[in-house]
Short mmCIF file of N, CA and C in Angstrom, two decimals:
data_model
loop_
_atom_site.label_atom_id
_atom_site.label_comp_id
_atom_site.label_asym_id
_atom_site.label_seq_id
_atom_site.Cartn_x
_atom_site.Cartn_y
_atom_site.Cartn_z
N MET R 1273 18.51 -5.23 -21.65
CA MET R 1273 19.32 -5.07 -20.44
C MET R 1273 18.61 -5.62 -19.21
N ASN R 1274 19.20 -6.50 -18.51
CA ASN R 1274 18.61 -7.06 -17.30
C ASN R 1274 19.19 -6.33 -16.00
N LEU R 1275 18.15 -5.87 -15.25
CA LEU R 1275 18.79 -5.24 -14.00
C LEU R 1275 18.54 -6.17 -12.79
N SER R 1276 19.44 -6.14 -11.90
CA SER R 1276 19.57 -7.06 -10.81
C SER R 1276 18.42 -6.77 -9.78
N PRO R 1277 18.02 -7.85 -9.16
CA PRO R 1277 17.08 -7.62 -7.92
C PRO R 1277 17.69 -6.73 -6.97
N ALA R 1278 18.93 -6.66 -6.71
CA ALA R 1278 19.60 -5.84 -5.76
C ALA R 1278 19.37 -4.33 -6.23
N TYR R 1279 19.41 -4.02 -7.48
CA TYR R 1279 19.28 -2.67 -7.93
C TYR R 1279 17.77 -2.31 -7.60
N PHE R 1280 16.86 -3.04 -7.92
CA PHE R 1280 15.36 -2.86 -7.63
C PHE R 1280 15.09 -2.56 -6.21
N LYS R 1281 15.77 -3.41 -5.29
CA LYS R 1281 15.72 -3.30 -3.99
C LYS R 1281 16.22 -1.84 -3.40
N TRP R 1282 17.41 -1.58 -3.94
CA TRP R 1282 18.08 -0.36 -3.61
C TRP R 1282 17.23 0.81 -4.04
N ARG R 1283 16.69 0.75 -5.22
CA ARG R 1283 15.78 1.85 -5.80
C ARG R 1283 14.50 2.04 -4.92
N GLU R 1284 13.94 0.92 -4.52
CA GLU R 1284 12.69 0.97 -3.73
C GLU R 1284 12.99 1.66 -2.43
N GLU R 1285 14.16 1.20 -1.75
CA GLU R 1285 14.44 1.84 -0.43
C GLU R 1285 14.85 3.32 -0.62
N ALA R 1286 15.51 3.70 -1.72
CA ALA R 1286 15.75 5.14 -1.99
C ALA R 1286 14.56 5.99 -2.13
N VAL R 1287 13.62 5.50 -2.82
CA VAL R 1287 12.43 6.20 -3.06
C VAL R 1287 11.60 6.26 -1.78
N SER R 1288 11.54 5.22 -0.95
CA SER R 1288 10.90 5.23 0.28
C SER R 1288 11.49 6.22 1.28
N GLU R 1289 12.79 6.21 1.32
CA GLU R 1289 13.46 7.13 2.19
C GLU R 1289 13.30 8.57 1.80
N GLY R 1290 13.31 8.81 0.53
CA GLY R 1290 13.09 10.11 -0.06
C GLY R 1290 11.71 10.66 0.36
N ARG R 1291 10.80 9.80 0.25
CA ARG R 1291 9.36 10.14 0.59
C ARG R 1291 9.18 10.42 2.11
N ARG R 1292 9.85 9.66 2.84
CA ARG R 1292 9.86 9.89 4.24
C ARG R 1292 10.48 11.24 4.67
N GLN R 1293 11.60 11.55 3.99
CA GLN R 1293 12.28 12.78 4.37
C GLN R 1293 11.43 14.02 3.91
N MET R 1294 10.76 13.82 2.77
CA MET R 1294 9.84 14.98 2.34
C MET R 1294 8.66 15.07 3.36
N LEU R 1295 8.13 14.02 3.71
CA LEU R 1295 6.97 14.12 4.77
C LEU R 1295 7.49 14.69 6.05
N GLU R 1296 8.67 14.28 6.57
CA GLU R 1296 9.27 14.84 7.76
C GLU R 1296 9.53 16.33 7.56
N ASN R 1297 9.97 16.80 6.43
CA ASN R 1297 10.26 18.17 6.25
C ASN R 1297 9.04 19.02 6.29
N PHE R 1298 7.98 18.33 5.55
CA PHE R 1298 6.71 19.07 5.48
C PHE R 1298 6.15 19.30 6.86
N LEU R 1299 6.19 18.22 7.77
CA LEU R 1299 5.67 18.27 9.06
C LEU R 1299 6.44 19.34 9.95
N ARG R 1300 7.89 19.45 9.73
CA ARG R 1300 8.52 20.37 10.51
C ARG R 1300 8.23 21.78 10.11
N VAL R 1301 8.03 22.01 8.84
CA VAL R 1301 7.65 23.34 8.39
C VAL R 1301 6.28 23.72 8.91
N ARG R 1302 5.39 22.77 8.81
CA ARG R 1302 4.02 23.16 9.17
C ARG R 1302 3.81 23.21 10.63
N PHE R 1303 4.46 22.35 11.56
CA PHE R 1303 4.21 22.28 12.89
C PHE R 1303 5.44 22.64 13.77
N ASP R 1304 6.55 23.18 13.23
CA ASP R 1304 7.72 23.60 13.82
C ASP R 1304 8.63 22.47 14.34
N GLU R 1305 8.12 21.37 14.60
CA GLU R 1305 8.95 20.24 15.14
C GLU R 1305 8.17 18.92 14.90
N ILE R 1306 8.83 17.79 14.98
CA ILE R 1306 8.23 16.52 14.99
C ILE R 1306 8.45 16.00 16.40
N ASP R 1307 7.41 16.07 17.26
CA ASP R 1307 7.51 15.45 18.51
C ASP R 1307 7.29 13.90 18.56
N ALA R 1308 7.32 13.30 19.60
CA ALA R 1308 7.08 11.87 19.60
C ALA R 1308 5.77 11.39 19.01
N ALA R 1309 4.69 12.19 19.40
CA ALA R 1309 3.37 11.67 18.92
C ALA R 1309 3.37 11.90 17.28
N LEU R 1310 3.81 12.87 16.80
CA LEU R 1310 3.83 13.06 15.30
C LEU R 1310 4.77 12.10 14.62
N GLU R 1311 5.92 11.79 15.39
CA GLU R 1311 6.72 10.68 14.91
C GLU R 1311 6.07 9.34 14.62
N SER R 1312 5.17 9.09 15.65
CA SER R 1312 4.45 7.77 15.51
C SER R 1312 3.50 7.69 14.43
N ALA R 1313 3.14 8.91 13.95
CA ALA R 1313 2.14 9.04 12.82
C ALA R 1313 2.69 8.76 11.46
N ILE R 1314 4.12 8.97 11.30
CA ILE R 1314 4.72 8.98 9.97
C ILE R 1314 4.53 7.68 9.22
N ALA R 1315 4.82 6.58 9.89
CA ALA R 1315 4.78 5.25 9.10
C ALA R 1315 3.38 5.05 8.60
N PRO R 1316 2.36 5.23 9.46
CA PRO R 1316 0.96 4.95 8.78
C PRO R 1316 0.63 5.99 7.66
N MET R 1317 1.13 7.16 7.83
CA MET R 1317 0.87 8.16 6.77
C MET R 1317 1.52 7.77 5.45
N LEU R 1318 2.63 7.19 5.58
CA LEU R 1318 3.37 6.81 4.34
C LEU R 1318 2.80 5.68 3.54
N GLN R 1319 1.77 5.03 4.21
CA GLN R 1319 1.11 4.00 3.50
C GLN R 1319 0.06 4.50 2.49
N LEU R 1320 -0.18 5.72 2.61
CA LEU R 1320 -1.33 6.45 1.84
C LEU R 1320 -0.72 6.69 0.40
N PRO R 1321 -1.59 6.74 -0.63
CA PRO R 1321 -1.20 7.14 -1.96
C PRO R 1321 -0.79 8.66 -1.91
N PRO R 1322 0.20 9.10 -2.63
CA PRO R 1322 0.67 10.50 -2.46
C PRO R 1322 -0.35 11.56 -2.63
N ASP R 1323 -1.34 11.39 -3.56
CA ASP R 1323 -2.38 12.51 -3.64
C ASP R 1323 -3.23 12.63 -2.38
N VAL R 1324 -3.55 11.49 -1.84
CA VAL R 1324 -4.37 11.50 -0.52
C VAL R 1324 -3.57 12.06 0.62
N LEU R 1325 -2.34 11.60 0.72
CA LEU R 1325 -1.55 12.21 1.79
C LEU R 1325 -1.35 13.70 1.64
N THR R 1326 -1.10 14.13 0.42
CA THR R 1326 -0.87 15.57 0.26
C THR R 1326 -2.09 16.38 0.70
N ARG R 1327 -3.30 15.93 0.32
CA ARG R 1327 -4.53 16.67 0.64
C ARG R 1327 -4.68 16.76 2.19
N LEU R 1328 -4.37 15.56 2.79
CA LEU R 1328 -4.55 15.50 4.32
C LEU R 1328 -3.54 16.41 4.96
N LEU R 1329 -2.38 16.39 4.49
CA LEU R 1329 -1.24 17.26 5.14
C LEU R 1329 -1.62 18.75 5.00
N PHE R 1330 -2.19 19.15 3.88
CA PHE R 1330 -2.53 20.50 3.79
C PHE R 1330 -3.77 20.93 4.57
N ASN R 1331 -4.58 20.02 4.75
CA ASN R 1331 -5.91 20.39 5.31
C ASN R 1331 -6.28 19.94 6.82
N LEU R 1332 -5.60 18.97 7.29
CA LEU R 1332 -5.84 18.50 8.65
C LEU R 1332 -4.93 19.19 9.59
N SER R 1333 -5.46 19.42 10.77
CA SER R 1333 -4.62 19.97 11.88
C SER R 1333 -3.71 18.88 12.36
N LYS R 1334 -2.77 19.24 13.22
CA LYS R 1334 -1.86 18.32 13.95
C LYS R 1334 -2.75 17.23 14.82
N GLU R 1335 -3.72 17.86 15.44
CA GLU R 1335 -4.61 17.00 16.31
C GLU R 1335 -5.38 15.90 15.48
N GLU R 1336 -5.82 16.38 14.29
CA GLU R 1336 -6.59 15.46 13.32
C GLU R 1336 -5.59 14.51 12.76
N LEU R 1337 -4.48 14.79 12.41
CA LEU R 1337 -3.42 13.84 11.92
C LEU R 1337 -3.16 12.77 12.96
N LEU R 1338 -3.02 13.25 14.17
CA LEU R 1338 -2.62 12.34 15.26
C LEU R 1338 -3.89 11.38 15.64
N LEU R 1339 -5.11 11.90 15.46
CA LEU R 1339 -6.20 11.13 15.62
C LEU R 1339 -6.28 9.93 14.56
N TRP R 1340 -5.99 10.32 13.34
CA TRP R 1340 -6.18 9.27 12.30
C TRP R 1340 -4.90 8.39 12.22
N PHE R 1341 -3.72 8.98 12.54
CA PHE R 1341 -2.45 8.15 12.32
C PHE R 1341 -1.53 8.04 13.55
N GLY R 1342 -1.89 8.68 14.63
CA GLY R 1342 -0.97 8.65 15.84
C GLY R 1342 -0.95 7.27 16.53
N LYS R 1343 -0.53 7.28 17.67
CA LYS R 1343 -0.39 6.05 18.56
C LYS R 1343 -1.58 5.33 18.62
N GLY R 1344 -2.75 5.97 18.74
CA GLY R 1344 -4.07 5.23 18.75
C GLY R 1344 -4.40 4.49 17.56
N TYR R 1345 -3.79 4.81 16.46
CA TYR R 1345 -4.00 4.23 15.11
C TYR R 1345 -3.85 2.73 15.19
N GLY R 1346 -4.84 1.96 14.87
CA GLY R 1346 -4.63 0.52 14.80
C GLY R 1346 -5.24 -0.11 16.15
N GLN R 1347 -5.47 0.70 17.17
CA GLN R 1347 -6.08 0.09 18.45
C GLN R 1347 -7.59 -0.04 18.18
N ASP R 1348 -8.09 -1.03 18.83
CA ASP R 1348 -9.50 -1.35 18.62
C ASP R 1348 -10.35 -0.39 19.50
N GLN R 1349 -10.55 0.77 19.05
CA GLN R 1349 -11.37 1.74 19.76
C GLN R 1349 -12.28 2.54 18.80
N ARG R 1350 -13.33 3.03 19.23
CA ARG R 1350 -14.22 3.86 18.48
C ARG R 1350 -13.88 5.24 18.73
N LEU R 1351 -14.24 6.21 17.62
CA LEU R 1351 -13.95 7.53 17.83
C LEU R 1351 -15.05 8.04 18.84
N GLU R 1352 -14.40 8.80 19.86
CA GLU R 1352 -15.21 9.22 20.97
C GLU R 1352 -15.82 10.57 20.73
N GLU R 1353 -15.60 11.47 21.58
CA GLU R 1353 -16.07 12.86 21.49
C GLU R 1353 -15.70 13.56 20.15
N GLY R 1354 -16.73 14.04 19.49
CA GLY R 1354 -16.61 14.90 18.33
C GLY R 1354 -16.32 13.93 17.12
N GLY R 1355 -16.63 12.68 17.24
CA GLY R 1355 -16.37 11.65 16.21
C GLY R 1355 -17.05 12.00 14.85
N ARG R 1356 -18.24 12.47 14.97
CA ARG R 1356 -18.95 12.81 13.71
C ARG R 1356 -18.27 14.04 12.98
N GLU R 1357 -17.84 15.03 13.77
CA GLU R 1357 -17.20 16.20 13.16
C GLU R 1357 -15.85 15.73 12.49
N LYS R 1358 -15.17 14.83 13.24
CA LYS R 1358 -13.90 14.41 12.64
C LYS R 1358 -13.98 13.63 11.43
N VAL R 1359 -15.03 12.79 11.35
CA VAL R 1359 -15.20 12.01 10.12
C VAL R 1359 -15.69 12.96 8.96
N GLU R 1360 -16.68 13.91 9.31
CA GLU R 1360 -16.92 14.87 8.27
C GLU R 1360 -15.84 15.65 7.78
N ASN R 1361 -15.01 16.09 8.56
CA ASN R 1361 -13.86 16.88 8.13
C ASN R 1361 -12.82 15.94 7.16
N LEU R 1362 -12.67 14.79 7.62
CA LEU R 1362 -11.80 13.99 6.79
C LEU R 1362 -12.48 13.73 5.48
N LEU R 1363 -13.80 13.50 5.45
CA LEU R 1363 -14.50 13.19 4.22
C LEU R 1363 -14.44 14.49 3.34
N ARG R 1364 -14.65 15.65 3.89
CA ARG R 1364 -14.55 16.95 3.19
C ARG R 1364 -13.27 17.12 2.49
N VAL R 1365 -12.16 16.85 3.28
CA VAL R 1365 -10.81 16.93 2.69
C VAL R 1365 -10.65 15.88 1.55
N ARG R 1366 -11.11 14.80 1.68
CA ARG R 1366 -10.94 13.74 0.65
C ARG R 1366 -11.84 13.95 -0.58
N LEU R 1367 -13.12 14.15 -0.31
CA LEU R 1367 -14.06 14.24 -1.36
C LEU R 1367 -14.57 15.61 -1.80
N GLY R 1368 -14.14 16.67 -1.14
CA GLY R 1368 -14.52 17.99 -1.51
C GLY R 1368 -15.80 18.50 -0.77
N GLU R 1369 -16.73 17.63 -0.52
CA GLU R 1369 -17.86 18.05 0.23
C GLU R 1369 -18.57 16.77 0.88
N VAL R 1370 -19.37 17.11 1.91
CA VAL R 1370 -20.17 15.97 2.43
C VAL R 1370 -21.73 16.42 2.25
N ASP R 1371 -22.25 15.79 1.23
CA ASP R 1371 -23.73 16.07 0.97
C ASP R 1371 -24.49 15.31 2.00
N GLN R 1372 -25.90 15.61 1.94
CA GLN R 1372 -26.89 15.10 2.92
C GLN R 1372 -26.85 13.66 2.98
N GLU R 1373 -26.71 12.94 1.84
CA GLU R 1373 -26.80 11.45 1.78
C GLU R 1373 -25.54 10.87 2.59
N LEU R 1374 -24.42 11.50 2.23
CA LEU R 1374 -23.15 11.02 2.90
C LEU R 1374 -23.18 11.29 4.42
N ALA R 1375 -23.65 12.55 4.72
CA ALA R 1375 -23.73 12.86 6.19
C ALA R 1375 -24.73 11.87 6.86
N GLY R 1376 -25.69 11.41 6.16
CA GLY R 1376 -26.63 10.48 6.81
C GLY R 1376 -25.96 9.06 7.16
N ALA R 1377 -24.96 8.83 6.45
CA ALA R 1377 -24.31 7.52 6.63
C ALA R 1377 -23.19 7.50 7.64
N ILE R 1378 -22.88 8.69 8.25
CA ILE R 1378 -21.83 8.73 9.14
C ILE R 1378 -22.15 8.02 10.48
N ALA R 1379 -23.40 8.17 10.98
CA ALA R 1379 -23.61 7.39 12.13
C ALA R 1379 -23.35 5.91 12.15
N SER R 1380 -23.60 5.25 10.93
CA SER R 1380 -23.18 3.88 10.72
C SER R 1380 -21.78 3.73 10.69
N MET R 1381 -21.04 4.67 10.13
CA MET R 1381 -19.53 4.60 10.06
C MET R 1381 -18.95 4.64 11.57
N LEU R 1382 -19.53 5.37 12.42
CA LEU R 1382 -18.98 5.49 13.74
C LEU R 1382 -19.22 4.31 14.61
N GLU R 1383 -19.89 3.26 14.04
CA GLU R 1383 -20.13 2.08 14.85
C GLU R 1383 -18.84 1.14 14.66
N LEU R 1384 -17.99 1.48 13.74
CA LEU R 1384 -16.82 0.53 13.48
C LEU R 1384 -15.71 1.11 14.43
N PRO R 1385 -14.93 0.20 14.80
CA PRO R 1385 -13.73 0.66 15.45
C PRO R 1385 -12.72 1.54 14.64
N HIS R 1386 -12.08 2.37 15.26
CA HIS R 1386 -11.16 3.26 14.55
C HIS R 1386 -10.24 2.57 13.65
N GLN R 1387 -9.71 1.51 13.90
CA GLN R 1387 -8.75 0.73 13.07
C GLN R 1387 -9.42 0.23 11.76
N GLU R 1388 -10.71 -0.04 11.83
CA GLU R 1388 -11.39 -0.48 10.69
C GLU R 1388 -11.94 0.68 9.84
N LEU R 1389 -12.37 1.71 10.53
CA LEU R 1389 -12.98 2.85 9.85
C LEU R 1389 -11.90 3.75 9.13
N THR R 1390 -10.75 3.95 9.60
CA THR R 1390 -9.90 4.71 9.01
C THR R 1390 -9.40 4.37 7.52
N PRO R 1391 -9.09 3.09 7.32
CA PRO R 1391 -8.72 2.79 5.98
C PRO R 1391 -9.84 2.90 4.95
N LEU R 1392 -11.06 2.72 5.40
CA LEU R 1392 -12.17 2.84 4.55
C LEU R 1392 -12.43 4.22 4.27
N LEU R 1393 -12.26 5.19 5.15
CA LEU R 1393 -12.49 6.66 4.90
C LEU R 1393 -11.35 7.11 4.03
N LEU R 1394 -10.27 6.54 4.05
CA LEU R 1394 -9.13 7.08 3.17
C LEU R 1394 -9.14 6.43 1.84
N THR R 1395 -9.85 5.31 1.59
CA THR R 1395 -9.69 4.64 0.30
C THR R 1395 -10.99 4.54 -0.51
N LEU R 1396 -12.13 4.34 0.21
CA LEU R 1396 -13.34 4.19 -0.55
C LEU R 1396 -13.83 5.46 -1.13
N SER R 1397 -14.52 5.32 -2.32
CA SER R 1397 -15.13 6.46 -2.96
C SER R 1397 -16.39 6.82 -2.27
N ARG R 1398 -16.99 7.97 -2.60
CA ARG R 1398 -18.25 8.31 -2.10
C ARG R 1398 -19.23 7.12 -2.18
N GLU R 1399 -19.39 6.64 -3.49
CA GLU R 1399 -20.37 5.71 -3.78
C GLU R 1399 -20.08 4.38 -3.06
N GLU R 1400 -18.80 3.96 -2.83
CA GLU R 1400 -18.49 2.81 -2.13
C GLU R 1400 -18.93 2.96 -0.59
N LEU R 1401 -18.68 4.20 -0.06
CA LEU R 1401 -19.04 4.54 1.29
C LEU R 1401 -20.50 4.42 1.48
N LEU R 1402 -21.25 4.94 0.60
CA LEU R 1402 -22.72 4.91 0.61
C LEU R 1402 -23.32 3.53 0.53
N GLU R 1403 -22.73 2.72 -0.42
CA GLU R 1403 -23.16 1.35 -0.55
C GLU R 1403 -22.86 0.55 0.76
N ARG R 1404 -21.87 0.82 1.52
CA ARG R 1404 -21.53 0.14 2.66
C ARG R 1404 -22.31 0.55 3.83
N PHE R 1405 -22.47 1.93 4.01
CA PHE R 1405 -23.07 2.46 5.22
C PHE R 1405 -24.41 3.18 5.22
N ALA R 1406 -24.91 3.36 4.00
CA ALA R 1406 -26.12 4.06 3.90
C ALA R 1406 -27.29 3.08 4.32
N GLY R 1407 -28.14 3.57 5.27
CA GLY R 1407 -29.19 2.70 5.80
C GLY R 1407 -30.18 2.12 4.96
#
């Protein structure tokens, strides 16, 4: 049985819309509302694999979600005040812990602009991060 391209397109759009609605519902329950700042973070969050997104949603504060995915996401800027803590927290959520070796690589990570660092923090394994950033 051959299915038409229109069916596959419809199915992809339906799945995407369902995922967006689930994310919006989660954000409403967790933060009481979706303000403009949080709304701007939804599209970048939807680019993440479901397991990574779920861990981040359960563990990061609204401020942290906005840092990584809000309006500043994609701008060529470095993490400013508290950048080390923010990176450590994100890595802890993703990887379960930040050992001494990984903690030692954070200074090198902070040299990258936010737009370059964020995808790496969200996708690279511990070993890949160390290979790229350990001195």
